[in-house]
PDB file of C-alpha atoms in Angstrom:
ATOM      1  CA  MET A   1      38.184   2.109 -31.342  1.00 46.00           C
ATOM      2  CA  SER A   2      40.377  -0.498 -29.675  1.00 66.00           C
ATOM      3  CA  SER A   3      41.885   1.589 -26.839  1.00 83.00           C
ATOM      4  CA  SER A   4      41.503   0.173 -23.347  1.00 97.00           C
ATOM      5  CA  VAL A   5      39.053   1.934 -21.053  1.00 98.00           C
ATOM      6  CA  ASP A   6      39.009   2.354 -17.330  1.00 98.00           C
ATOM      7  CA  VAL A   7      35.780   3.574 -15.727  1.00 98.00           C
ATOM      8  CA  VAL A   8      36.519   5.128 -12.331  1.00 98.00           C
ATOM      9  CA  ILE A   9      33.489   5.582  -9.943  1.00 98.00           C
ATOM     10  CA  VAL A  10      33.785   7.102  -6.455  1.00 97.00           C
ATOM     11  CA  ALA A  11      31.301   5.927  -3.903  1.00 96.00           C
ATOM     12  CA  TYR A  12      30.285   7.284  -0.499  1.00 95.00           C
ATOM     13  CA  ASN A  13      27.370   5.472   1.115  1.00 94.00           C
ATOM     14  CA  ARG A  14      24.158   5.211  -0.880  1.00 94.00           C
ATOM     15  CA  TYR A  15      24.869   1.821  -2.206  1.00 96.00           C
ATOM     16  CA  GLU A  16      21.799   1.644  -4.167  1.00 96.00           C
ATOM     17  CA  LEU A  17      23.085   4.409  -6.451  1.00 96.00           C
ATOM     18  CA  THR A  18      26.357   2.661  -7.021  1.00 97.00           C
ATOM     19  CA  GLU A  19      24.518  -0.699  -7.724  1.00 97.00           C
ATOM     20  CA  SER A  20      22.212   0.948 -10.221  1.00 97.00           C
ATOM     21  CA  CYS A  21      25.368   2.656 -11.945  1.00 97.00           C
ATOM     22  CA  LEU A  22      27.153  -0.719 -12.123  1.00 98.00           C
ATOM     23  CA  ARG A  23      24.103  -2.469 -13.618  1.00 98.00           C
ATOM     24  CA  HIS A  24      23.908  -0.055 -16.347  1.00 98.00           C
ATOM     25  CA  LEU A  25      27.558  -0.329 -17.094  1.00 98.00           C
ATOM     26  CA  GLN A  26      26.990  -4.165 -17.538  1.00 97.00           C
ATOM     27  CA  THR A  27      25.044  -3.396 -20.700  1.00 97.00           C
ATOM     28  CA  GLN A  28      27.778  -1.479 -22.479  1.00 98.00           C
ATOM     29  CA  THR A  29      28.668  -2.376 -26.009  1.00 97.00           C
ATOM     30  CA  ILE A  30      32.531  -2.214 -25.598  1.00 97.00           C
ATOM     31  CA  GLU A  31      34.854  -3.892 -23.062  1.00 97.00           C
ATOM     32  CA  HIS A  32      36.026  -1.922 -20.118  1.00 98.00           C
ATOM     33  CA  ARG A  33      37.437  -2.159 -16.656  1.00 98.00           C
ATOM     34  CA  VAL A  34      35.477  -0.773 -13.724  1.00 98.00           C
ATOM     35  CA  ILE A  35      37.355   0.634 -10.740  1.00 98.00           C
ATOM     36  CA  VAL A  36      35.188   1.698  -7.736  1.00 98.00           C
ATOM     37  CA  VAL A  37      36.813   3.748  -4.984  1.00 98.00           C
ATOM     38  CA  ASP A  38      34.945   3.490  -1.739  1.00 97.00           C
ATOM     39  CA  ASN A  39      35.744   6.832  -0.141  1.00 96.00           C
ATOM     40  CA  GLY A  40      35.253   5.999   3.556  1.00 95.00           C
ATOM     41  CA  SER A  41      31.659   4.813   3.447  1.00 96.00           C
ATOM     42  CA  THR A  42      30.125   4.214   6.886  1.00 95.00           C
ATOM     43  CA  ASP A  43      27.443   1.897   5.638  1.00 94.00           C
ATOM     44  CA  ASP A  44      27.823  -1.581   4.122  1.00 95.00           C
ATOM     45  CA  THR A  45      28.801  -0.276   0.657  1.00 96.00           C
ATOM     46  CA  ARG A  46      32.279  -1.830   0.712  1.00 96.00           C
ATOM     47  CA  GLU A  47      31.102  -5.172   1.865  1.00 96.00           C
ATOM     48  CA  ARG A  48      28.342  -5.435  -0.622  1.00 97.00           C
ATOM     49  CA  LEU A  49      30.579  -4.394  -3.513  1.00 97.00           C
ATOM     50  CA  ARG A  50      33.076  -7.161  -2.600  1.00 96.00           C
ATOM     51  CA  ALA A  51      30.182  -9.771  -2.210  1.00 97.00           C
ATOM     52  CA  GLU A  52      28.026  -8.809  -5.170  1.00 97.00           C
ATOM     53  CA  TRP A  53      30.425  -7.381  -7.720  1.00 97.00           C
ATOM     54  CA  PRO A  54      33.559  -9.629  -7.778  1.00 96.00           C
ATOM     55  CA  ASP A  55      34.626  -8.415 -11.275  1.00 96.00           C
ATOM     56  CA  VAL A  56      34.779  -4.781 -10.205  1.00 97.00           C
ATOM     57  CA  SER A  57      38.240  -3.679  -9.002  1.00 98.00           C
ATOM     58  CA  LEU A  58      37.626  -2.152  -5.497  1.00 97.00           C
ATOM     59  CA  GLU A  59      39.890   0.473  -3.947  1.00 97.00           C
ATOM     60  CA  HIS A  60      39.094   2.105  -0.622  1.00 95.00           C
ATOM     61  CA  PHE A  61      39.923   4.617   2.055  1.00 95.00           C
ATOM     62  CA  ASP A  62      38.933   4.080   5.566  1.00 94.00           C
ATOM     63  CA  GLU A  63      38.062   7.814   5.895  1.00 94.00           C
ATOM     64  CA  ASN A  64      36.698  10.264   3.275  1.00 91.00           C
ATOM     65  CA  HIS A  65      39.614  11.818   1.417  1.00 91.00           C
ATOM     66  CA  GLY A  66      37.590  14.166  -0.801  1.00 91.00           C
ATOM     67  CA  PHE A  67      36.434  13.571  -4.370  1.00 94.00           C
ATOM     68  CA  PRO A  68      39.530  14.565  -6.298  1.00 96.00           C
ATOM     69  CA  GLU A  69      41.979  12.450  -4.254  1.00 97.00           C
ATOM     70  CA  ALA A  70      39.655   9.484  -4.529  1.00 97.00           C
ATOM     71  CA  CYS A  71      39.373  10.013  -8.321  1.00 97.00           C
ATOM     72  CA  ASN A  72      43.115  10.260  -8.615  1.00 98.00           C
ATOM     73  CA  HIS A  73      43.592   7.142  -6.675  1.00 98.00           C
ATOM     74  CA  GLY A  74      41.196   5.147  -8.904  1.00 98.00           C
ATOM     75  CA  VAL A  75      42.872   6.578 -12.027  1.00 98.00           C
ATOM     76  CA  ALA A  76      46.269   5.622 -10.731  1.00 98.00           C
ATOM     77  CA  ALA A  77      44.972   1.979 -10.028  1.00 98.00           C
ATOM     78  CA  GLY A  78      44.201   1.522 -13.659  1.00 97.00           C
ATOM     79  CA  SER A  79      46.325   1.435 -16.814  1.00 96.00           C
ATOM     80  CA  GLY A  80      43.787   2.033 -19.619  1.00 97.00           C
ATOM     81  CA  GLU A  81      44.580   4.439 -22.299  1.00 98.00           C
ATOM     82  CA  ILE A  82      41.269   6.187 -21.702  1.00 98.00           C
ATOM     83  CA  VAL A  83      39.817   7.164 -18.325  1.00 98.00           C
ATOM     84  CA  VAL A  84      36.168   7.624 -17.889  1.00 98.00           C
ATOM     85  CA  LEU A  85      35.034   9.419 -14.673  1.00 98.00           C
ATOM     86  CA  LEU A  86      31.442   8.556 -13.774  1.00 98.00           C
ATOM     87  CA  ASN A  87      29.427   9.676 -10.753  1.00 96.00           C
ATOM     88  CA  ASN A  88      27.766   6.758  -9.050  1.00 96.00           C
ATOM     89  CA  ASP A  89      24.485   8.620  -9.386  1.00 96.00           C
ATOM     90  CA  VAL A  90      24.589   8.409 -13.225  1.00 97.00           C
ATOM     91  CA  ASP A  91      22.759   5.625 -15.102  1.00 97.00           C
ATOM     92  CA  VAL A  92      24.108   5.238 -18.668  1.00 98.00           C
ATOM     93  CA  HIS A  93      22.628   4.113 -21.873  1.00 98.00           C
ATOM     94  CA  PRO A  94      24.053   0.927 -23.476  1.00 98.00           C
ATOM     95  CA  SER A  95      26.114   2.739 -26.119  1.00 98.00           C
ATOM     96  CA  PHE A  96      27.461   5.380 -23.702  1.00 98.00           C
ATOM     97  CA  LEU A  97      31.041   4.319 -23.471  1.00 98.00           C
ATOM     98  CA  GLU A  98      31.446   3.439 -27.202  1.00 98.00           C
ATOM     99  CA  ARG A  99      30.157   6.886 -28.248  1.00 98.00           C
ATOM    100  CA  LEU A 100      31.885   8.855 -25.406  1.00 98.00           C
ATOM    101  CA  ILE A 101      35.283   7.600 -26.407  1.00 98.00           C
ATOM    102  CA  ALA A 102      34.933   7.836 -30.217  1.00 98.00           C
ATOM    103  CA  PRO A 103      36.109  11.521 -30.341  1.00 98.00           C
ATOM    104  CA  LEU A 104      39.384  10.478 -28.779  1.00 98.00           C
ATOM    105  CA  GLN A 105      40.531   8.969 -32.120  1.00 96.00           C
ATOM    106  CA  ALA A 106      41.647  12.412 -32.904  1.00 97.00           C
ATOM    107  CA  ALA A 107      45.112  12.852 -31.468  1.00 97.00           C
ATOM    108  CA  ASP A 108      44.619  16.411 -30.185  1.00 97.00           C
ATOM    109  CA  VAL A 109      41.484  15.668 -28.237  1.00 98.00           C
ATOM    110  CA  GLY A 110      42.179  15.308 -24.579  1.00 98.00           C
ATOM    111  CA  SER A 111      38.717  15.109 -23.140  1.00 98.00           C
ATOM    112  CA  VAL A 112      35.100  14.487 -24.011  1.00 98.00           C
ATOM    113  CA  ALA A 113      31.825  15.501 -22.318  1.00 98.00           C
ATOM    114  CA  ALA A 114      28.664  13.349 -22.345  1.00 98.00           C
ATOM    115  CA  LEU A 115      25.045  14.477 -22.518  1.00 98.00           C
ATOM    116  CA  LEU A 116      23.539  14.089 -18.992  1.00 98.00           C
ATOM    117  CA  LEU A 117      19.760  14.324 -18.684  1.00 97.00           C
ATOM    118  CA  GLN A 118      17.846  15.230 -15.663  1.00 95.00           C
ATOM    119  CA  ARG A 119      15.817  12.401 -13.887  1.00 92.00           C
ATOM    120  CA  ASP A 120      12.805  12.908 -16.050  1.00 89.00           C
ATOM    121  CA  GLY A 121      14.829  12.102 -19.195  1.00 91.00           C
ATOM    122  CA  GLU A 122      13.397  15.054 -21.001  1.00 92.00           C
ATOM    123  CA  LEU A 123      15.527  18.041 -19.912  1.00 96.00           C
ATOM    124  CA  ILE A 124      19.218  18.418 -20.144  1.00 97.00           C
ATOM    125  CA  ASP A 125      21.330  18.437 -16.920  1.00 95.00           C
ATOM    126  CA  SER A 126      24.490  19.333 -18.738  1.00 96.00           C
ATOM    127  CA  VAL A 127      26.508  18.897 -21.914  1.00 98.00           C
ATOM    128  CA  GLY A 128      29.851  19.736 -20.318  1.00 97.00           C
ATOM    129  CA  MET A 129      30.668  23.246 -18.939  1.00 97.00           C
ATOM    130  CA  THR A 130      30.950  26.737 -20.123  1.00 97.00           C
ATOM    131  CA  ALA A 131      32.747  29.547 -18.414  1.00 97.00           C
ATOM    132  CA  ASP A 132      32.448  33.347 -18.588  1.00 96.00           C
ATOM    133  CA  SER A 133      35.354  35.891 -18.919  1.00 95.00           C
ATOM    134  CA  VAL A 134      36.023  35.629 -15.168  1.00 95.00           C
ATOM    135  CA  LEU A 135      36.135  31.822 -15.337  1.00 96.00           C
ATOM    136  CA  ALA A 136      32.806  31.321 -13.372  1.00 95.00           C
ATOM    137  CA  GLY A 137      31.781  27.879 -14.711  1.00 95.00           C
ATOM    138  CA  PHE A 138      28.206  26.668 -15.406  1.00 95.00           C
ATOM    139  CA  PRO A 139      26.647  23.493 -16.566  1.00 95.00           C
ATOM    140  CA  ARG A 140      26.106  23.912 -20.290  1.00 97.00           C
ATOM    141  CA  LEU A 141      22.517  23.885 -21.661  1.00 97.00           C
ATOM    142  CA  ARG A 142      21.009  22.905 -18.342  1.00 95.00           C
ATOM    143  CA  GLY A 143      17.267  23.004 -18.250  1.00 94.00           C
ATOM    144  CA  LEU A 144      16.734  22.981 -21.968  1.00 96.00           C
ATOM    145  CA  PRO A 145      14.910  20.278 -23.907  1.00 97.00           C
ATOM    146  CA  VAL A 146      16.961  17.317 -25.258  1.00 97.00           C
ATOM    147  CA  ALA A 147      16.514  18.720 -28.778  1.00 97.00           C
ATOM    148  CA  HIS A 148      19.038  21.460 -27.841  1.00 98.00           C
ATOM    149  CA  ALA A 149      21.848  19.014 -26.935  1.00 98.00           C
ATOM    150  CA  HIS A 150      23.695  19.754 -30.248  1.00 98.00           C
ATOM    151  CA  ASP A 151      23.550  23.540 -29.866  1.00 97.00           C
ATOM    152  CA  SER A 152      26.911  25.307 -30.400  1.00 95.00           C
ATOM    153  CA  ALA A 153      26.201  28.061 -27.849  1.00 95.00           C
ATOM    154  CA  PRO A 154      27.207  28.696 -25.156  1.00 97.00           C
ATOM    155  CA  VAL A 155      30.874  28.047 -25.882  1.00 97.00           C
ATOM    156  CA  PHE A 156      32.093  24.640 -24.749  1.00 98.00           C
ATOM    157  CA  LEU A 157      34.987  24.596 -22.318  1.00 98.00           C
ATOM    158  CA  GLY A 158      35.274  21.020 -21.212  1.00 98.00           C
ATOM    159  CA  PRO A 159      33.502  18.124 -19.548  1.00 98.00           C
ATOM    160  CA  GLY A 160      32.143  18.041 -15.984  1.00 94.00           C
ATOM    161  CA  GLY A 161      33.346  15.339 -13.624  1.00 89.00           C
ATOM    162  CA  ALA A 162      30.025  13.517 -13.458  1.00 94.00           C
ATOM    163  CA  ALA A 163      30.509  11.900 -16.877  1.00 97.00           C
ATOM    164  CA  ALA A 164      33.679  12.534 -18.824  1.00 98.00           C
ATOM    165  CA  ALA A 165      36.302  10.809 -20.809  1.00 98.00           C
ATOM    166  CA  TYR A 166      40.049  11.631 -20.643  1.00 98.00           C
ATOM    167  CA  ARG A 167      43.035  10.588 -22.646  1.00 98.00           C
ATOM    168  CA  ARG A 168      45.311   9.081 -19.931  1.00 98.00           C
ATOM    169  CA  ALA A 169      48.213  10.939 -21.516  1.00 98.00           C
ATOM    170  CA  ALA A 170      46.437  14.387 -21.172  1.00 98.00           C
ATOM    171  CA  TRP A 171      45.347  13.517 -17.646  1.00 98.00           C
ATOM    172  CA  THR A 172      48.856  12.580 -16.620  1.00 98.00           C
ATOM    173  CA  GLN A 173      50.386  15.542 -18.303  1.00 98.00           C
ATOM    174  CA  VAL A 174      48.366  18.055 -16.196  1.00 97.00           C
ATOM    175  CA  GLY A 175      48.457  15.965 -13.011  1.00 97.00           C
ATOM    176  CA  GLY A 176      44.736  14.924 -12.833  1.00 98.00           C
ATOM    177  CA  LEU A 177      42.344  16.686 -10.390  1.00 98.00           C
ATOM    178  CA  ASP A 178      43.805  19.181  -7.970  1.00 97.00           C
ATOM    179  CA  GLU A 179      43.537  17.598  -4.581  1.00 96.00           C
ATOM    180  CA  ALA A 180      43.518  21.013  -2.848  1.00 95.00           C
ATOM    181  CA  ILE A 181      39.849  21.363  -3.965  1.00 93.00           C
ATOM    182  CA  ASP A 182      37.750  18.817  -2.025  1.00 83.00           C
ATOM    183  CA  PHE A 183      34.464  19.382  -3.726  1.00 80.00           C
ATOM    184  CA  TYR A 184      33.120  21.596  -6.561  1.00 86.00           C
ATOM    185  CA  MET A 185      35.088  23.318  -9.314  1.00 93.00           C
ATOM    186  CA  GLU A 186      37.710  20.635  -9.375  1.00 96.00           C
ATOM    187  CA  ASP A 187      36.406  19.507 -12.884  1.00 96.00           C
ATOM    188  CA  LEU A 188      36.310  23.211 -13.977  1.00 97.00           C
ATOM    189  CA  ASP A 189      39.945  23.619 -12.869  1.00 97.00           C
ATOM    190  CA  LEU A 190      40.941  20.409 -14.720  1.00 97.00           C
ATOM    191  CA  ALA A 191      39.106  21.597 -17.903  1.00 97.00           C
ATOM    192  CA  LEU A 192      40.971  24.944 -17.713  1.00 97.00           C
ATOM    193  CA  ARG A 193      44.428  23.276 -17.179  1.00 97.00           C
ATOM    194  CA  LEU A 194      43.874  20.930 -20.151  1.00 97.00           C
ATOM    195  CA  ARG A 195      42.988  23.830 -22.386  1.00 97.00           C
ATOM    196  CA  VAL A 196      46.021  25.785 -21.148  1.00 96.00           C
ATOM    197  CA  ALA A 197      48.168  22.715 -21.984  1.00 96.00           C
ATOM    198  CA  GLY A 198      46.882  22.763 -25.506  1.00 96.00           C
ATOM    199  CA  TRP A 199      44.520  19.848 -25.457  1.00 98.00           C
ATOM    200  CA  ARG A 200      41.232  20.103 -27.365  1.00 97.00           C
ATOM    201  CA  SER A 201      37.875  19.101 -25.690  1.00 98.00           C
ATOM    202  CA  VAL A 202      34.698  18.303 -27.376  1.00 98.00           C
ATOM    203  CA  PRO A 203      31.025  17.455 -26.528  1.00 98.00           C
ATOM    204  CA  GLU A 204      29.529  14.162 -27.525  1.00 98.00           C
ATOM    205  CA  PRO A 205      25.778  14.433 -27.171  1.00 98.00           C
ATOM    206  CA  SER A 206      25.200  10.924 -28.458  1.00 98.00           C
ATOM    207  CA  ALA A 207      26.747   9.560 -25.255  1.00 98.00           C
ATOM    208  CA  VAL A 208      23.799   9.700 -22.934  1.00 98.00           C
ATOM    209  CA  GLY A 209      23.365   9.307 -19.246  1.00 98.00           C
ATOM    210  CA  VAL A 210      20.799  10.185 -16.536  1.00 97.00           C
ATOM    211  CA  HIS A 211      22.023  12.131 -13.647  1.00 96.00           C
ATOM    212  CA  LEU A 212      19.961  11.162 -10.585  1.00 92.00           C
ATOM    213  CA  CYS A 213      21.507  13.919  -8.487  1.00 77.00           C
ATOM    214  CA  SER A 214      22.314  12.534  -4.992  1.00 43.00           C
ATOM    215  CA  ALA A 215      22.151  14.799  -2.023  1.00 41.00           C
ATOM    216  CA  THR A 216      25.509  14.213  -0.292  1.00 42.00           C
ATOM    217  CA  HIS A 217      25.766  17.483   1.502  1.00 42.00           C
ATOM    218  CA  GLY A 218      22.152  18.649   1.430  1.00 46.00           C
ATOM    219  CA  ARG A 219      20.741  21.555  -0.499  1.00 56.00           C
ATOM    220  CA  ARG A 220      22.352  24.901   0.377  1.00 61.00           C
ATOM    221  CA  SER A 221      24.027  23.360   3.416  1.00 79.00           C
ATOM    222  CA  ARG A 222      26.740  25.272   5.015  1.00 82.00           C
ATOM    223  CA  SER A 223      29.229  22.559   3.975  1.00 84.00           C
ATOM    224  CA  SER A 224      28.243  22.666   0.379  1.00 83.00           C
ATOM    225  CA  ARG A 225      28.306  26.479   0.337  1.00 88.00           C
ATOM    226  CA  ARG A 226      31.760  26.605   1.967  1.00 90.00           C
ATOM    227  CA  HIS A 227      33.237  24.025  -0.382  1.00 89.00           C
ATOM    228  CA  GLY A 228      31.936  25.960  -3.386  1.00 90.00           C
ATOM    229  CA  ALA A 229      33.233  29.180  -2.057  1.00 94.00           C
ATOM    230  CA  PHE A 230      36.656  27.610  -1.486  1.00 95.00           C
ATOM    231  CA  GLY A 231      36.879  26.543  -5.086  1.00 95.00           C
ATOM    232  CA  ARG A 232      35.883  29.946  -6.363  1.00 96.00           C
ATOM    233  CA  GLY A 233      38.425  31.692  -4.151  1.00 97.00           C
ATOM    234  CA  TYR A 234      41.118  29.184  -5.254  1.00 97.00           C
ATOM    235  CA  ILE A 235      40.465  29.680  -8.939  1.00 96.00           C
ATOM    236  CA  LEU A 236      40.371  33.625  -8.521  1.00 96.00           C
ATOM    237  CA  ARG A 237      43.938  33.520  -7.196  1.00 96.00           C
ATOM    238  CA  ARG A 238      45.364  30.643  -9.168  1.00 96.00           C
ATOM    239  CA  TYR A 239      44.402  32.166 -12.424  1.00 95.00           C
ATOM    240  CA  GLY A 240      45.224  35.709 -11.446  1.00 94.00           C
ATOM    241  CA  LEU A 241      41.686  36.973 -12.072  1.00 94.00           C
ATOM    242  CA  LEU A 242      42.013  39.956  -9.779  1.00 93.00           C
ATOM    243  CA  ARG A 243      45.076  41.315 -11.593  1.00 89.00           C
ATOM    244  CA  GLY A 244      43.930  41.387 -15.211  1.00 83.00           C
ATOM    245  CA  PRO A 245      41.468  43.614 -17.271  1.00 89.00           C
ATOM    246  CA  LYS A 246      38.552  41.743 -15.765  1.00 90.00           C
ATOM    247  CA  ALA A 247      39.514  42.266 -12.105  1.00 95.00           C
ATOM    248  CA  MET A 248      36.735  44.829 -11.342  1.00 96.00           C
ATOM    249  CA  ARG A 249      34.031  42.635 -12.789  1.00 96.00           C
ATOM    250  CA  ALA A 250      35.372  39.601 -10.827  1.00 95.00           C
ATOM    251  CA  LEU A 251      35.634  41.621  -7.621  1.00 95.00           C
ATOM    252  CA  VAL A 252      32.181  43.077  -7.841  1.00 95.00           C
ATOM    253  CA  THR A 253      30.529  39.802  -8.821  1.00 94.00           C
ATOM    254  CA  GLU A 254      32.127  38.006  -5.784  1.00 94.00           C
ATOM    255  CA  ALA A 255      31.053  40.784  -3.520  1.00 95.00           C
ATOM    256  CA  ILE A 256      27.485  40.572  -4.686  1.00 94.00           C
ATOM    257  CA  VAL A 257      27.418  36.744  -4.321  1.00 92.00           C
ATOM    258  CA  VAL A 258      28.975  36.779  -0.926  1.00 94.00           C
ATOM    259  CA  PHE A 259      26.534  39.517   0.351  1.00 93.00           C
ATOM    260  CA  GLY A 260      23.600  37.710  -1.170  1.00 91.00           C
ATOM    261  CA  ASP A 261      24.579  34.489   0.570  1.00 89.00           C
ATOM    262  CA  LEU A 262      25.000  36.347   3.878  1.00 92.00           C
ATOM    263  CA  VAL A 263      21.398  37.739   3.640  1.00 93.00           C
ATOM    264  CA  ILE A 264      19.883  34.319   2.663  1.00 90.00           C
ATOM    265  CA  SER A 265      21.908  32.136   4.973  1.00 89.00           C
ATOM    266  CA  ARG A 266      22.807  34.405   7.772  1.00 91.00           C
ATOM    267  CA  ASP A 267      26.387  33.140   8.131  1.00 92.00           C
ATOM    268  CA  LEU A 268      29.838  33.882   6.541  1.00 94.00           C
ATOM    269  CA  ALA A 269      30.468  30.532   4.886  1.00 93.00           C
ATOM    270  CA  ALA A 270      30.674  32.020   1.409  1.00 93.00           C
ATOM    271  CA  LEU A 271      33.311  34.679   2.538  1.00 96.00           C
ATOM    272  CA  ARG A 272      35.308  32.342   4.761  1.00 96.00           C
ATOM    273  CA  GLY A 273      35.389  29.677   2.097  1.00 95.00           C
ATOM    274  CA  ARG A 274      36.662  32.104  -0.483  1.00 96.00           C
ATOM    275  CA  LEU A 275      39.306  33.419   1.840  1.00 97.00           C
ATOM    276  CA  GLN A 276      40.522  29.919   2.649  1.00 97.00           C
ATOM    277  CA  GLY A 277      40.641  29.024  -1.042  1.00 97.00           C
ATOM    278  CA  TRP A 278      42.500  32.280  -1.784  1.00 97.00           C
ATOM    279  CA  ARG A 279      45.174  31.470   0.864  1.00 97.00           C
ATOM    280  CA  VAL A 280      45.600  27.889  -0.340  1.00 97.00           C
ATOM    281  CA  ALA A 281      46.143  29.086  -3.911  1.00 96.00           C
ATOM    282  CA  GLY A 282      48.787  31.359  -2.746  1.00 96.00           C
ATOM    283  CA  THR A 283      50.968  28.290  -2.099  1.00 95.00           C
ATOM    284  CA  ARG A 284      50.610  27.109  -5.689  1.00 93.00           C
ATOM    285  CA  ALA A 285      52.172  28.552  -8.945  1.00 93.00           C
ATOM    286  CA  ARG A 286      49.866  30.885 -10.799  1.00 93.00           C
ATOM    287  CA  LEU A 287      48.469  29.572 -14.026  1.00 93.00           C
ATOM    288  CA  ALA A 288      47.802  31.245 -17.332  1.00 90.00           C
ATOM    289  CA  GLY A 289      44.287  31.678 -18.488  1.00 89.00           C
ATOM    290  CA  PRO A 290      42.833  29.322 -21.137  1.00 92.00           C
ATOM    291  CA  PRO A 291      42.766  30.121 -24.919  1.00 93.00           C
ATOM    292  CA  ILE A 292      40.303  32.846 -25.596  1.00 92.00           C
ATOM    293  CA  GLU A 293      38.134  30.741 -27.882  1.00 93.00           C
ATOM    294  CA  SER A 294      37.401  28.322 -25.038  1.00 95.00           C
ATOM    295  CA  VAL A 295      35.668  30.963 -22.916  1.00 96.00           C
ATOM    296  CA  ASP A 296      32.220  32.459 -23.596  1.00 96.00           C
ATOM    297  CA  HIS A 297      32.782  36.146 -23.590  1.00 94.00           C
ATOM    298  CA  SER A 298      29.125  36.764 -24.514  1.00 95.00           C
ATOM    299  CA  ILE A 299      27.902  35.859 -20.944  1.00 95.00           C
ATOM    300  CA  GLY A 300      27.585  39.389 -19.590  1.00 94.00           C
ATOM    301  CA  PHE A 301      27.758  40.525 -15.947  1.00 93.00           C
ATOM    302  CA  ARG A 302      23.947  40.237 -15.225  1.00 92.00           C
ATOM    303  CA  GLU A 303      23.567  36.860 -16.971  1.00 94.00           C
ATOM    304  CA  SER A 304      26.566  35.493 -15.117  1.00 93.00           C
ATOM    305  CA  LEU A 305      25.000  36.475 -11.727  1.00 90.00           C
ATOM    306  CA  VAL A 306      21.676  34.911 -12.692  1.00 88.00           C
ATOM    307  CA  ARG A 307      23.349  31.727 -13.642  1.00 87.00           C
ATOM    308  CA  ARG A 308      25.321  31.583 -10.436  1.00 84.00           C
ATOM    309  CA  VAL A 309      22.197  32.216  -8.302  1.00 77.00           C
ATOM    310  CA  ARG A 310      20.351  29.383 -10.158  1.00 74.00           C
ATOM    311  CA  MET A 311      23.342  26.993  -9.778  1.00 73.00           C
ATOM    312  CA  ASP A 312      23.807  27.747  -6.061  1.00 67.00           C
ATOM    313  CA  ALA A 313      20.071  27.245  -5.449  1.00 57.00           C
ATOM    314  CA  ARG A 314      20.261  23.603  -6.714  1.00 57.00           C
ATOM    315  CA  ARG A 315      23.714  22.702  -5.392  1.00 51.00           C
ATOM    316  CA  ASP A 316      23.113  19.257  -3.956  1.00 46.00           C
ATOM    317  CA  VAL A 317      26.137  17.141  -4.368  1.00 41.00           C
TER     318      VAL A 317
END
C-alpha cells in the first residue's frame, strides 16, 4: 500500500518510554513520518528529543493540554493519508505499520485496531474495544492468551487510542478526538462517531505491539477516577442514553458504580466527575447511537458491572 503514513505520539515526561517507542519504529518495514507532541513535559523530554531524534517532527505545548488536544494538534501537523495514533508506552513489532494499515485499502474502512499484548507478551491487553448496549466500553479480549486474538466475540466496535490507524478523510469528517474529554473514553467516543458516520472499522491482530502501561495518574488516583467519570457522564448525555429503552439499565448501573467507588475510595470523585461531564455534554449537540451491529448486546447487566470493576481496578494511565 503506497499511502503516506503519519505516526502521532503524545509524550509527557517519562522520556525512556518515548525513546523505546521511537527505537521500535525505526525497524518498520514501510516508510512513515513520526510526529511527537510534547504535552508540557516538566523533565528533559523535549530537549532530548531535539538532540537525539533530529528526524522526528517535534510539536510541543508549554503546559499539558490533555491527550485529545495534543493528538489533534499532532494530526493537524501532518498530511499523511493515514494517521496512526501510538501511545509512547507501546513497543511495536517490525511489521506493525505495514500490517496495521493494510485493511485501509478497502474504501469503506475508516479505522483499524492493532493487537496489543501485555508486558509479558503472552496475554492480550486489547484488540480494540467492545461496547455494551448502554455504550460502556471495554478493552476487547483483555487477559486472554494470544491464541484468542482472532476471536470474533465480543463484537468489535473500533480501535483504542493506544495503537490505531485512521483514514485521514474519516478522521477529518468527524472532527478527530473530542477535546472536551481530557482523558479516558475519548477513543470510545471517536469510535462511536465514526460508526455513526458510516465508516467501517476492523481489527488487525497481525499488527502487534506490547503495551508497557505507564502510570501517569497512579492506580485508582482521584484524578484518574474523576477523568473516567467525566467521560462516562459526557457519553451518557451526548448519546441520549437516559432517554431511550435502556435508560433504566444505564441509570442503575451508574448508581451502583458510583456507590461502589464511594465505599472504596471514600470520596465523591465518581459522582462529581459524571455530573461535570453531563453538564459539558449539555452544551454539545446530541448524537445518534451507532449501528446496532457494532454494539455487543450479549453483554448483560451483571457481566457489564464485572467488566467495569475490573477495568477500574487497573486504570493506570
